[in-house]
Coordinates of C-alpha atoms and ligand atoms in Angstrom, one line a residue:
X1 CA 0.2 0.0 0.0
X2 CA 1.4 3.6 -1.2
X3 CA 1.0 6.2 2.3
X4 CA 2.0 9.4 3.0
X5 CA 3.2 11.0 6.4
X6 CA 2.7 14.2 6.2
X7 CA 4.0 16.3 9.1
X8 CA 3.1 19.4 9.1
X9 CA 4.1 22.3 11.9
X10 CA 3.7 25.9 13.5
X11 CA 3.5 27.9 16.1
X12 CA 0.5 29.4 16.0
X13 CA 0.1 31.5 19.8
X14 CA 1.5 29.9 23.1
X15 CA 0.8 30.6 27.3
X16 CA 3.0 32.6 29.4
X17 CA 5.3 33.5 27.0
X18 CA 7.1 30.7 24.1
X19 CA 6.0 28.0 26.6
X20 CA 3.4 26.0 24.9
X21 CA 0.4 26.4 23.2
X22 CA -3.1 26.3 25.7
X23 CA -5.3 23.4 25.9
X24 CA -8.1 24.7 24.2
X25 CA -6.3 26.0 20.9
X26 CA -4.8 22.5 20.7
X27 CA -8.6 21.4 21.1
X28 CA -9.9 23.6 18.3
X29 CA -6.9 22.7 15.7
X30 CA -7.7 19.0 16.3
X31 CA -11.2 19.6 15.9
X32 CA -11.0 21.2 13.1
X33 CA -8.2 18.3 11.3
X34 CA -10.7 15.9 11.9
X35 CA -13.9 17.3 10.7
X36 CA -12.3 18.9 7.6
X37 CA -10.1 16.0 7.2
X38 CA -12.9 14.0 6.6
X39 CA -12.6 11.7 3.1
X40 CA -9.0 13.3 3.0
X41 CA -7.0 11.9 5.3
X42 CA -7.3 8.4 6.8
X43 CA -5.6 9.3 10.3
X44 CA -4.4 12.4 12.6
X45 CA -2.1 12.9 16.0
X46 CA -1.9 16.5 17.3
X47 CA 0.8 17.3 20.0
X48 CA 2.6 20.1 20.8
X49 CA 6.8 20.2 21.7
X50 CA 7.2 23.5 23.5
X51 CA 5.3 26.1 21.8
X52 CA 4.9 24.2 18.4
X53 CA 1.6 22.6 17.3
X54 CA 2.6 19.4 15.2
X55 CA -0.2 18.0 13.2
X56 CA 0.9 14.6 11.8
X57 CA -1.4 12.9 9.1
X58 CA -0.8 9.7 7.6
X59 CA -3.0 9.6 3.8
X60 CA -2.7 8.3 0.0
X61 CA -2.2 11.9 -1.3
X62 CA 1.1 11.3 -1.9
X63 CA 3.7 14.5 -0.7
X64 CA 3.3 18.0 -1.4
X65 CA -0.3 17.7 -2.1
X66 CA -2.5 20.8 -2.2
X67 CA -5.4 19.9 -0.2
X68 CA -3.6 17.9 2.5
X69 CA -1.5 21.5 3.0
X70 CA -4.5 23.6 2.9
X71 CA -6.3 21.4 5.7
X72 CA -3.2 22.2 7.6
X73 CA -3.5 25.8 6.3
X74 CA -6.9 25.9 7.8
X75 CA -6.5 24.5 10.6
X76 CA -4.1 27.0 11.8
X77 CA -5.9 29.9 10.9
X78 CA -8.6 28.3 12.6
X79 CA -6.0 27.6 15.9
X80 CA -4.9 31.0 15.3
X81 CA -8.4 32.5 16.1
X82 CA -8.6 30.7 19.3
X83 CA -5.1 32.6 19.9
X84 CA -5.8 35.4 19.3
X85 CA -9.3 35.4 21.6
X86 CA -6.9 33.9 24.2
X87 CA -4.7 36.5 23.8
X88 CA -2.0 33.9 24.1
X89 CA 1.4 35.5 23.2
X90 CA 2.2 35.2 19.6
X91 CA -1.0 34.5 17.7
X92 CA -0.6 33.1 14.6
X93 CA 3.3 33.7 14.8
X94 CA 4.6 31.3 11.4
X95 CA 1.7 31.9 9.1
X96 CA 3.9 34.5 7.3
X97 CA 2.0 34.9 4.3
X98 CA -1.9 35.8 4.1
X99 CA -3.2 33.5 0.9
X100 CA -2.7 29.6 0.8
X101 CA -1.3 29.6 -3.1
X102 CA -1.5 25.5 -3.0
X103 CA 2.0 24.4 -0.3
X104 CA 2.5 25.5 3.4
X105 CA 6.2 25.4 2.3
X106 CA 8.2 28.7 2.6
X107 CA 4.6 29.9 3.9
X108 CA 6.1 29.0 7.5
X109 CA 4.9 26.4 9.0
X110 CA 7.8 23.2 8.9
X111 CA 6.9 20.5 6.5
X112 CA 8.4 16.5 6.7
X113 CA 7.2 14.6 3.7
X114 CA 7.2 11.0 2.5
X115 CA 5.5 8.7 0.3
X116 CA 6.5 4.6 0.6
X117 CA 5.3 1.8 0.0
X118 CA 4.2 0.0 3.5
X119 CA 6.1 -2.8 4.0
X120 CA 4.0 -5.7 6.5
X121 CA 5.7 -4.0 9.5
X122 CA 6.0 -0.2 9.3
X123 CA 7.5 1.6 12.4
X124 CA 8.7 5.0 12.2
X125 CA 10.0 7.7 14.7
X126 CA 8.3 11.6 14.3
X127 CA 10.8 14.0 15.9
X128 CA 10.1 17.2 16.9
X129 CA 12.4 20.0 18.5
X130 CA 11.4 23.8 19.4
X131 CA 14.1 26.9 19.8
X132 CA 16.3 25.3 17.0
X133 CA 16.3 25.2 13.8
X134 CA 16.3 21.9 10.8
X135 CA 20.3 22.0 11.6
X136 CA 19.8 20.3 14.6
X137 CA 19.3 17.2 13.1
X138 CA 22.5 17.1 10.8
X139 CA 24.6 14.9 13.6
X140 CA 22.4 13.0 15.0
X141 CA 21.6 11.8 11.8
X142 CA 24.9 11.6 10.4
X143 CA 25.7 9.4 13.1
X144 CA 23.3 7.0 13.0
X145 CA 23.4 6.1 9.3
X146 CA 27.2 6.4 8.9
X147 CA 29.0 5.5 12.1
X148 CA 29.3 2.0 13.6
X149 CA 29.8 3.6 16.8
X150 CA 26.4 4.3 17.1
X151 CA 24.5 1.9 14.5
X152 CA 26.4 -1.4 15.1
X153 CA 24.1 -2.7 12.6
X154 CA 26.0 -0.8 9.6
X155 CA 28.4 -4.0 10.1
X156 CA 25.7 -6.4 11.7
X157 CA 22.8 -6.4 9.4
X158 CA 22.9 -7.3 5.8
X159 CA 20.9 -5.0 5.1
X160 CA 22.3 -2.0 5.9
X161 CA 26.0 -2.8 4.6
X162 CA 25.4 -0.7 0.7
X163 CA 25.3 2.7 3.0
X164 CA 23.1 5.6 2.5
X165 CA 22.2 8.5 0.2
X166 CA 22.3 11.7 2.1
X167 CA 20.6 14.2 -0.2
X168 CA 22.0 17.8 2.0
X169 CA 20.5 21.4 0.7
X170 CA 21.9 25.0 1.0
X171 CA 19.7 26.1 3.1
X172 CA 21.0 30.0 2.2
X173 CA 20.5 29.1 -1.1
X174 CA 16.6 31.0 -1.7
X175 CA 16.5 30.4 -5.6
X176 CA 15.2 27.0 -5.1
X177 CA 16.6 24.2 -3.3
X178 CA 20.0 23.5 -3.7
X179 CA 20.9 20.0 -3.2
X180 CA 23.5 17.6 -3.2
X181 CA 23.9 13.8 -3.2
X182 CA 26.1 12.2 -1.6
X183 CA 26.6 8.1 -0.6
X184 CA 28.0 6.4 2.3
X185 CA 30.5 5.0 3.3
X186 CA 32.6 6.4 0.6
X187 CA 31.5 9.8 1.3
X188 CA 31.3 10.6 4.3
X189 CA 34.4 13.1 4.6
X190 CA 32.8 15.2 2.3
X191 CA 28.9 14.7 4.5
X192 CA 31.2 16.1 7.3
X193 CA 32.7 18.6 6.0
X194 CA 28.8 19.9 4.9
X195 CA 27.3 18.9 8.3
X196 CA 29.8 20.7 10.9
X197 CA 28.0 24.0 9.5
X198 CA 24.4 24.0 10.3
X199 CA 23.0 26.9 10.1
X200 CA 24.0 26.7 6.1
X201 CA 24.2 22.8 5.2
X202 CA 20.9 20.7 6.2
X203 CA 20.3 17.0 5.6
X204 CA 16.9 17.0 3.7
X205 CA 16.9 13.1 2.9
X206 CA 18.0 10.3 3.3
X207 CA 18.1 7.0 0.8
X208 CA 18.7 3.0 1.4
X209 CA 21.0 2.5 -1.2
X210 CA 20.0 -1.2 -0.9
X211 CA 16.6 -1.0 -2.3
X212 CA 16.4 3.1 -3.1
X213 CA 13.6 3.4 -0.4
X214 CA 13.4 7.0 1.5
X215 CA 14.3 6.7 5.2
X216 CA 14.8 9.9 6.5
X217 CA 12.6 13.3 5.4
X218 CA 13.2 16.5 7.4
X219 CA 12.0 19.7 7.7
X220 CA 14.0 22.0 5.6
X221 CA 12.3 25.9 5.9
X222 CA 13.9 29.1 7.4
X223 CA 12.1 31.3 8.7
X224 CA 14.6 34.3 8.6
X225 CA 15.1 33.5 4.5
X226 CA 10.8 33.5 4.1
X227 CA 10.5 36.5 6.3
X228 CA 14.0 38.7 6.0
X229 CA 13.7 39.4 9.5
X230 CA 13.3 37.2 12.7
X231 CA 9.9 35.7 13.6
X232 CA 10.7 32.9 15.7
X233 CA 13.4 30.0 15.5
X234 CA 12.7 27.2 12.4
X235 CA 11.8 24.5 15.1
X236 CA 11.9 21.6 13.1
X237 CA 10.6 18.0 12.3
X238 CA 12.0 15.0 11.5
X239 CA 10.4 11.5 9.9
X240 CA 12.8 8.4 10.5
X241 CA 11.5 4.9 9.6
X242 CA 13.3 2.3 11.7
X243 CA 14.2 -1.6 11.9
X244 CA 15.0 -3.8 8.5
X245 CA 16.5 -1.9 5.4
X246 CA 16.9 1.3 8.5
X247 CA 19.0 1.7 11.7
X248 CA 17.2 0.0 14.4
X249 CA 15.2 2.9 16.6
X250 CA 17.6 2.4 19.6
X251 CA 20.8 3.2 16.9
X252 CA 18.8 6.6 15.5
X253 CA 18.0 7.5 19.1
X254 CA 21.8 6.6 20.3
X255 CA 23.5 10.5 19.3
X256 CA 20.2 12.0 21.3
X257 CA 22.4 11.1 24.6
X258 CA 24.8 13.4 23.5
X259 CA 23.5 16.6 24.0
X260 CA 25.4 18.4 21.2
X261 CA 25.2 21.9 21.1
X262 CA 23.0 23.8 18.4
X263 CA 21.8 27.2 17.6
X264 CA 18.5 28.7 19.1
X265 CA 17.9 29.0 22.4
X266 CA 16.8 32.5 24.2
X267 CA 15.7 34.8 21.9
X268 CA 16.9 32.2 18.5
X269 CA 20.3 34.0 19.0
X270 CA 22.0 31.6 21.3
X271 CA 24.0 28.2 22.0
X272 CA 22.2 25.6 23.7
X273 CA 22.6 21.5 24.3
X274 CA 19.7 20.0 22.4
X275 CA 17.7 18.0 25.2
X276 CA 15.5 15.2 24.9
X277 CA 12.5 15.3 26.3
X278 CA 9.1 13.3 26.7
X279 CA 5.8 14.4 24.3
X280 CA 3.8 17.2 24.9
X281 CA 6.9 18.9 26.9
X282 CA 7.2 22.8 27.3
X283 CA 10.7 24.7 27.2
X284 CA 11.7 27.0 30.7
X285 CA 14.9 28.0 31.1
X286 CA 16.7 30.8 29.7
X287 CA 13.5 30.0 26.9
X288 CA 15.1 26.5 26.8
X289 CA 16.6 24.8 26.5
X290 CA 16.3 23.3 22.9
X291 CA 14.2 20.1 23.0
X292 CA 13.2 17.8 21.0
X293 CA 11.0 15.4 21.4
X294 CA 10.4 11.3 19.4
X295 CA 7.0 10.2 19.3
X296 CA 7.6 6.3 17.6
X297 CA 4.3 4.5 16.0
X298 CA 3.6 1.9 13.8
X299 CA 1.4 2.5 10.6
X300 CA -0.4 -0.4 8.7
X301 CA -2.8 0.5 6.1
X302 CA -2.7 3.6 6.8
X303 CA -3.8 4.0 10.2
X304 CA -1.3 4.7 13.2
X305 CA -1.0 2.5 16.5
X306 CA -0.6 4.5 19.7
X307 CA 3.0 6.4 20.0
X308 CA 5.9 5.6 22.3
X309 CA 7.2 7.9 24.2
X310 CA 11.1 7.3 23.7
X311 CA 12.7 9.3 25.4
X312 CA 10.3 8.6 28.9
X313 CA 12.4 6.1 30.0
X314 CA 15.0 5.8 33.3
X315 CA 18.1 6.3 31.2
X316 CA 17.2 9.8 29.8
X317 CA 16.2 11.9 33.4
X318 CA 20.4 10.8 33.9
X319 CA 21.7 12.3 29.9
X320 CA 18.9 15.6 30.8
X321 CA 20.9 16.0 33.9
X322 CA 23.8 15.9 31.7
X323 CA 22.7 18.1 29.3
X324 CA 21.5 20.5 32.6
X325 CA 24.5 21.0 33.3
X326 CA 25.9 21.3 29.5
X327 CA 23.4 24.0 29.5
X328 CA 24.5 25.8 32.5
X329 CA 28.1 25.7 32.0
X330 CA 27.6 27.9 28.8
X331 CA 25.0 29.8 29.7
X332 CA 27.7 30.9 32.9
X333 CA 29.4 33.1 29.8
X334 CA 26.8 35.1 28.8
X335 CA 27.1 36.6 25.8
X336 CA 30.6 36.0 25.2
X337 CA 32.1 34.4 21.9
X338 CA 30.4 30.7 22.1
X339 CA 27.4 31.5 23.6
X340 CA 25.7 33.6 21.6
X341 CA 25.5 32.9 17.6
X342 CA 27.0 34.8 15.0
X343 CA 26.6 38.3 13.7
X344 CA 24.8 36.8 10.5
X345 CA 22.4 34.3 13.0
X346 CA 21.1 36.9 15.0
X347 CA 18.1 36.8 14.4
X348 CA 16.6 40.3 16.9
X349 CA 17.2 43.6 14.5
X350 CA 18.0 45.1 17.6
X351 CA 22.0 44.6 18.0
X352 CA 22.1 44.9 14.1
X353 CA 20.8 48.3 14.4
X354 CA 22.7 49.5 17.1
X355 CA 26.1 47.9 15.4
X356 CA 25.2 50.4 12.9
X357 CA 25.2 53.0 14.5
X358 CA 28.2 52.1 16.6
X359 CA 29.9 51.5 13.0
X360 CA 29.7 55.1 12.6
X361 CA 31.5 56.3 15.2
X362 CA 34.3 54.3 14.8
X363 CA 37.4 56.4 14.0
X364 CA 40.8 55.2 12.1
X365 CA 44.1 57.2 13.9
Ligands
13P401 P1 14.6 -8.7 18.9 O1 15.0 -9.6 18.8 O2 14.1 -7.7 20.3 O3 13.5 -8.0 17.8 O4 15.6 -7.3 18.6 C1 16.1 -7.3 17.2 C2 17.7 -5.9 17.5 O5 17.9 -5.1 16.5 C3 17.4 -4.8 18.8 O6 18.6 -4.0 18.0
13P402 P1 9.9 30.3 19.2 O1 10.7 30.5 17.7 O2 9.7 28.4 19.6 O3 8.5 30.8 19.2 O4 11.1 30.9 20.0 C1 11.1 32.4 20.0 C2 12.0 33.0 20.8 O5 11.9 34.1 21.0 C3 12.3 32.3 22.6 O6 12.8 33.2 23.1
MG403 MG1 7.1 31.0 19.6
MG404 MG1 8.6 27.0 18.8

């Protein structure tokens, strides 16, 4: 059976700052997609990660389908009405265009989709991150799909020995999707050379070289490239198929124990460690730390099982303690050097204006 998995995610308002959506906002959005998605969508799952609401759909319409995208867009508009009624912070924050034009890509919401031939058992993971950007998935995906230190399946499973093809996007290029395709294992130094720059080069998708099937899809939008100014971070979502020709669930999860430093955190302008948290978690300290949730599902005949919450386990409490320490250690140096993003990435216009004003006051001796 050809099944399409679509995640469409947006921040349309939150309570108490950029923390989490209200219950009423989530409920209205959920009701809207359930009622309006009849006959179009086979199954729906609605969740939030920090202040972002993610709609996970299964359907048979293929990727980039106008009706599916319009359903999500209209649901976010409906939700924004509630956000305005309740006076939520940042109502409609990620809806950057006034009118829907065929596809929500480039309009503010983050999108990750894949069309698959369902295996007899089809386990997959749905990641959602808040207070960071799409490059946050670069390192965990690189390690899970190319490094036997994290993915012993690359050595142990005959189905993965041929490696994977990485599609990497230059997200600074705005004229279109600028993509390079590179293969593991032979191109891993080239892949690493690109992926070290998380703000410019982002994994868009990964394919099995065993059978050409899609394994990974990541949302690659950069909001500040769409809006031309700061409108919140590009809080990214991703889909990862697991088992069989793909890494095992635990192999995909294992790099999240690192808590690697990513862009985002307070005002989208800092560096902080990525913390794996339970589903429907809010953010807190310093509008962070950057968080990631992971739902594990099986999909069968286009219907989802209930999700398993992969980061809800005592092991991750220990990891979260370590990551809290990493967050505090970097925060001790405030605005200095590596704690903050470089000038080119500073999301708030204020400092740019300030530095332009100061620039005029310099005198050359
Ligand atoms: P099971 O034997 O429990 O199916 O596990 C196999 C496996 O690959 C775990 O990583
Ligand atoms: P969001 O991108 O999650 O809305 O966060 C914006 C922000 O400025 C947090 O401090
Ligand atoms: Mg927000
Ligand atoms: Mg957010």
